[in-house]
Coordinates of N, CA, C and O in Angstrom, one line a residue:
X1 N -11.0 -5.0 -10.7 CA -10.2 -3.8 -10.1 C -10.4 -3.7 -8.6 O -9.5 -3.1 -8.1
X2 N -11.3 -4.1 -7.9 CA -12.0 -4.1 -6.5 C -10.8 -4.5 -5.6 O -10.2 -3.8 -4.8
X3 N -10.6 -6.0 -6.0 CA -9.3 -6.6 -5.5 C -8.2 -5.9 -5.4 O -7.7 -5.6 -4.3
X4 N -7.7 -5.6 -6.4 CA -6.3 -4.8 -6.6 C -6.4 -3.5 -6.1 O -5.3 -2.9 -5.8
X5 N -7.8 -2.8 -5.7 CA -7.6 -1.8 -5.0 C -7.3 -1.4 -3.6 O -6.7 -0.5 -3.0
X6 N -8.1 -2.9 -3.3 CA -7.9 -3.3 -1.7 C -6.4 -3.8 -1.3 O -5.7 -3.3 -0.4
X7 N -6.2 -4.8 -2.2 CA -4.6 -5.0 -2.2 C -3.8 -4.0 -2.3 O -2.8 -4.2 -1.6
X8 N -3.7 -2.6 -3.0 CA -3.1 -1.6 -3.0 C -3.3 -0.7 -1.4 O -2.6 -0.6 -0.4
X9 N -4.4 -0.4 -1.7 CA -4.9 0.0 -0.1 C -4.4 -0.6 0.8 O -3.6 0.2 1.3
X10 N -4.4 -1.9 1.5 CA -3.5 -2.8 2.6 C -1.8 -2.5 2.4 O -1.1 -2.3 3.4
X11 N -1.1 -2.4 0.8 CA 0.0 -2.2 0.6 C 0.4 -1.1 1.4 O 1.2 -1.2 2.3
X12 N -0.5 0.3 0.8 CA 0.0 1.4 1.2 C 0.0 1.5 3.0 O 0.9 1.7 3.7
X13 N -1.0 1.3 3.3 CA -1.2 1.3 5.1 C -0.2 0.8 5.8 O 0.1 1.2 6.9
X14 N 0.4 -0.3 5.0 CA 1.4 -1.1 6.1 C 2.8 -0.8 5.4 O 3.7 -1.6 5.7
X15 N 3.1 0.2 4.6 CA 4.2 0.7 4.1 C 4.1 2.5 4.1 O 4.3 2.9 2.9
X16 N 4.0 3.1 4.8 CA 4.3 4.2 4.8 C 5.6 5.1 4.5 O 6.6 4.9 5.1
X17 N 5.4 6.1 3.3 CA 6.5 6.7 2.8 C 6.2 7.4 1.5 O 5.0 7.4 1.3
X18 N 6.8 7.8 0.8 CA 6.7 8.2 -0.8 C 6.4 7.0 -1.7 O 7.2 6.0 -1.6
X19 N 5.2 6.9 -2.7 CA 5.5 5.6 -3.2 C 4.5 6.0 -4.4 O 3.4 6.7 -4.3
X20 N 5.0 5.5 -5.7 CA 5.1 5.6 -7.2 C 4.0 4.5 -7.8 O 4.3 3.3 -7.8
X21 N 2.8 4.8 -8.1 CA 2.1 3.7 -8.3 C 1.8 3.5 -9.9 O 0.8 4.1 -10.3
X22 N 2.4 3.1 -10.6 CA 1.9 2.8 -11.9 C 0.2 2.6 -12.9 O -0.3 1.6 -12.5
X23 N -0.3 3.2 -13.7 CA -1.4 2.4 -14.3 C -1.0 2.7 -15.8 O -0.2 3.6 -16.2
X24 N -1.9 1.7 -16.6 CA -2.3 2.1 -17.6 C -2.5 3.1 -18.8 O -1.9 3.3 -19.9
X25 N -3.9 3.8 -18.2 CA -4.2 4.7 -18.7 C -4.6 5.7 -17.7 O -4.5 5.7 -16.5
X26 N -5.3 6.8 -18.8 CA -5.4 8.6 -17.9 C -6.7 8.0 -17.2 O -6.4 8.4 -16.1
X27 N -7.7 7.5 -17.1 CA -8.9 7.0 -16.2 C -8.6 6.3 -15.4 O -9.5 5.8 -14.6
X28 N -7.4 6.0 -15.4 CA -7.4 4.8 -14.2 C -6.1 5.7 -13.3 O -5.9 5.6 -12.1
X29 N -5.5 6.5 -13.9 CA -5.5 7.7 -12.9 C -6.0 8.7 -11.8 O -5.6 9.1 -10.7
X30 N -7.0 8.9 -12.6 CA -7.7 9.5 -12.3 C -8.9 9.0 -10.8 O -9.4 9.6 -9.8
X31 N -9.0 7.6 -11.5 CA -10.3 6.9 -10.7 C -9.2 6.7 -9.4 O -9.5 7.2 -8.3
X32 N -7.7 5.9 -9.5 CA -7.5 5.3 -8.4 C -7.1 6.6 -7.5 O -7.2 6.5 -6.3
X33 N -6.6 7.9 -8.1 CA -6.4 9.1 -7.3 C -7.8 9.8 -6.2 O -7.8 10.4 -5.2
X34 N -8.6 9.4 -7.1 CA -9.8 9.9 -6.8 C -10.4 9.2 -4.9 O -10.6 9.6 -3.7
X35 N -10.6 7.6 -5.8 CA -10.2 6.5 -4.3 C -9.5 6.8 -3.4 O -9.9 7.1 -2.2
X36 N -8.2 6.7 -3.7 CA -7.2 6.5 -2.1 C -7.5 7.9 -1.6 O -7.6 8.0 -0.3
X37 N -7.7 9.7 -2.4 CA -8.2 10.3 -1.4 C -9.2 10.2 -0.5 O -9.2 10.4 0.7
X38 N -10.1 9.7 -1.3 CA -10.8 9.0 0.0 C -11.2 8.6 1.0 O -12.0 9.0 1.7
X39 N -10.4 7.4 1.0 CA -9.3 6.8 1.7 C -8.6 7.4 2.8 O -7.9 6.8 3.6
X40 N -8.8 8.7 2.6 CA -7.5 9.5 3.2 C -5.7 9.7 3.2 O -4.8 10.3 3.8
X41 N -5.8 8.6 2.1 CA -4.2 8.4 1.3 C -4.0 9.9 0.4 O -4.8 10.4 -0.5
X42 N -2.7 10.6 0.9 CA -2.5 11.6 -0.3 C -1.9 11.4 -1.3 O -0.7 11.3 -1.5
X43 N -3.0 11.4 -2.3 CA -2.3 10.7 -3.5 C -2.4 11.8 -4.8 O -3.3 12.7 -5.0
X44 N -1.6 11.6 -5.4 CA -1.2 13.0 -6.7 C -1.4 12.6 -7.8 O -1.5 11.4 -7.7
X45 N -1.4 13.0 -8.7 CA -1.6 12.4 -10.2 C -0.9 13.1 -10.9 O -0.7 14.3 -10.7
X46 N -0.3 12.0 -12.2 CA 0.7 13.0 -12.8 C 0.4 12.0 -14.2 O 0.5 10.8 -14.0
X47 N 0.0 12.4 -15.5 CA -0.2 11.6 -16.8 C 0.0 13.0 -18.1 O 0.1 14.2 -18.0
X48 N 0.1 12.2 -19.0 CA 0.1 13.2 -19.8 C -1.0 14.3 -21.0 O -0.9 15.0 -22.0
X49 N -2.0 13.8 -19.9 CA -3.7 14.6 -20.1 C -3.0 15.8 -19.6 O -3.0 16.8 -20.4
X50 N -2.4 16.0 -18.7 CA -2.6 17.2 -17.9 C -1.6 18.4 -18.4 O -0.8 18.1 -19.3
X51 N -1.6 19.6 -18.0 CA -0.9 20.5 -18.5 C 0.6 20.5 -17.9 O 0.8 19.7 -17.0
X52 N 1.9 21.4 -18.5 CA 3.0 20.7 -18.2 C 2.8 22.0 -16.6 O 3.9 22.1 -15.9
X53 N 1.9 22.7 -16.3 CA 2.1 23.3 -14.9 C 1.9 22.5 -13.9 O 2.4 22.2 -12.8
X54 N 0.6 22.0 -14.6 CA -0.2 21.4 -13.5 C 0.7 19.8 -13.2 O 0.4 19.2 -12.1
X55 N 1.5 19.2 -14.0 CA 2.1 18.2 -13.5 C 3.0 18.2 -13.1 O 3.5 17.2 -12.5
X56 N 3.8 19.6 -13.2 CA 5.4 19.5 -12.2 C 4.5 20.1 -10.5 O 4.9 20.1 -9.4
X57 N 3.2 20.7 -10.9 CA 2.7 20.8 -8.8 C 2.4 19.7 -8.6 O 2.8 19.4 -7.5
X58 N 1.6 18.5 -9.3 CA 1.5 17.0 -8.5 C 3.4 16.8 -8.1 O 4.0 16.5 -7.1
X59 N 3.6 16.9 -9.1 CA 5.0 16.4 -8.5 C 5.7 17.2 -7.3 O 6.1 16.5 -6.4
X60 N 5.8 18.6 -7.4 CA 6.6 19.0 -6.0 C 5.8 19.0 -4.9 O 6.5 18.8 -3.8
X61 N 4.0 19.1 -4.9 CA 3.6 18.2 -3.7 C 3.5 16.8 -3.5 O 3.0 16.3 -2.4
X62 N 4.0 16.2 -4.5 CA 4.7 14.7 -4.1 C 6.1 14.8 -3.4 O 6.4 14.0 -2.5
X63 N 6.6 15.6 -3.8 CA 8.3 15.5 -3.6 C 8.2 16.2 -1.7 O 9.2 16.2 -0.9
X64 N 7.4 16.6 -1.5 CA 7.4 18.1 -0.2 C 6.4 17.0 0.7 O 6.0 17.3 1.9
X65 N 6.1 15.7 0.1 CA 5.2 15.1 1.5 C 6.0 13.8 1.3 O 6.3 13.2 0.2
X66 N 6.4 13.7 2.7 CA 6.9 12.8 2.8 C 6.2 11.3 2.9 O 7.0 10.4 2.6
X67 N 4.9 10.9 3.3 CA 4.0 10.1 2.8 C 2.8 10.5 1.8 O 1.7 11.0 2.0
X68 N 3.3 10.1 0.9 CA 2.4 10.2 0.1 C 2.0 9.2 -1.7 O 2.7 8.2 -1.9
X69 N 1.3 9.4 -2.5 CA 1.4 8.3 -3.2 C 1.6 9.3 -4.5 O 1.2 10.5 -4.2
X70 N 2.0 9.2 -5.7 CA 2.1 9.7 -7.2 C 1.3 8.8 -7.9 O 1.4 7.6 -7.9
X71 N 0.6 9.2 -8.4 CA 0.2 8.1 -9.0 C 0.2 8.7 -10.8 O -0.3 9.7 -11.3
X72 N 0.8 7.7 -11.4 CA 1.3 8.0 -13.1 C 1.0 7.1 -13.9 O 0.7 6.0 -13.4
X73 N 0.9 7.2 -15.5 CA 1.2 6.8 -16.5 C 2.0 6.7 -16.7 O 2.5 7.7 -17.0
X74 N 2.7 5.8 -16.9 CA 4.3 5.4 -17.8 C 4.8 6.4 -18.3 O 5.9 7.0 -17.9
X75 N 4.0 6.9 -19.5 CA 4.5 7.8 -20.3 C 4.8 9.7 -19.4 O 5.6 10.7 -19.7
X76 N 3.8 9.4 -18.5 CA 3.8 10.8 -17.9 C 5.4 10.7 -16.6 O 6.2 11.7 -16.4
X77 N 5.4 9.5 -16.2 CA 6.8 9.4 -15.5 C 7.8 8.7 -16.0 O 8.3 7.8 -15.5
X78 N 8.2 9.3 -17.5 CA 9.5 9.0 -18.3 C 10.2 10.2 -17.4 O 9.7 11.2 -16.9
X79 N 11.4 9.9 -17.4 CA 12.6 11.4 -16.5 C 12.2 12.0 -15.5 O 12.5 13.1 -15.0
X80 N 11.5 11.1 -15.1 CA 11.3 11.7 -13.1 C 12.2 11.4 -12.5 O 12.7 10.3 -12.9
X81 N 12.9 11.9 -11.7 CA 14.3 11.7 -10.3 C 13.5 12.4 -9.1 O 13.4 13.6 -8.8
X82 N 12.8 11.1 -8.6 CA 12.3 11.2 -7.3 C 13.0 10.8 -6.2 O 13.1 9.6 -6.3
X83 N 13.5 11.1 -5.4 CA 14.6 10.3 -4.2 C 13.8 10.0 -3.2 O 12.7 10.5 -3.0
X84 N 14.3 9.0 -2.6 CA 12.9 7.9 -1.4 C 12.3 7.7 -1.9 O 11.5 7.2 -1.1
X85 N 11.9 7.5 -3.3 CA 10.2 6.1 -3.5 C 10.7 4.8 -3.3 O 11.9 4.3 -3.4
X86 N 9.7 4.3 -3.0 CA 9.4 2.9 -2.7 C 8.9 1.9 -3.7 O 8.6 0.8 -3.4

């Protein structure tokens, strides 16, 4: 995972904007959200652990920053209409 985070990390730096990052599962949510803040990447999380309040605020502070990262479960971003991701 070390690799792919660094690779994600270099991605996001040299692409700045709104951008949708896919995983797995709710821990790897969580972990890679946890990282890129970090990082100082603002990154949001959106799966379907979470309650349905607390996932439409990852989303409209996804949608209100214009660089920033979402980061989801498949299942948690079925019928999202995000405009500008990457």
């Amino acid at each position: 995972a070390d690799d792919k985070d660094l690779h994600l990390y270099n991605l996001l730096l040299g692409n700045p904007g709104r951008v949708l990052v896919f995983v797995n599962h709710i821990t790897h949510v969580r972990r890679l959200t946890d990282l890129l803040l970090l990082l100082h990447i603002r990154a949001k999380p959106i799966h379907s652990g979470m309650q349905q309040r607390a996932r439409l605020k990852s989303l409209d502070r996804f949608k209100a920053d214009e660089n920033s990262v979402l980061v989801a479960t498949d299942v948690a971003a079925r019928g999202l209409d995000i405009p500008m991701v990457q």
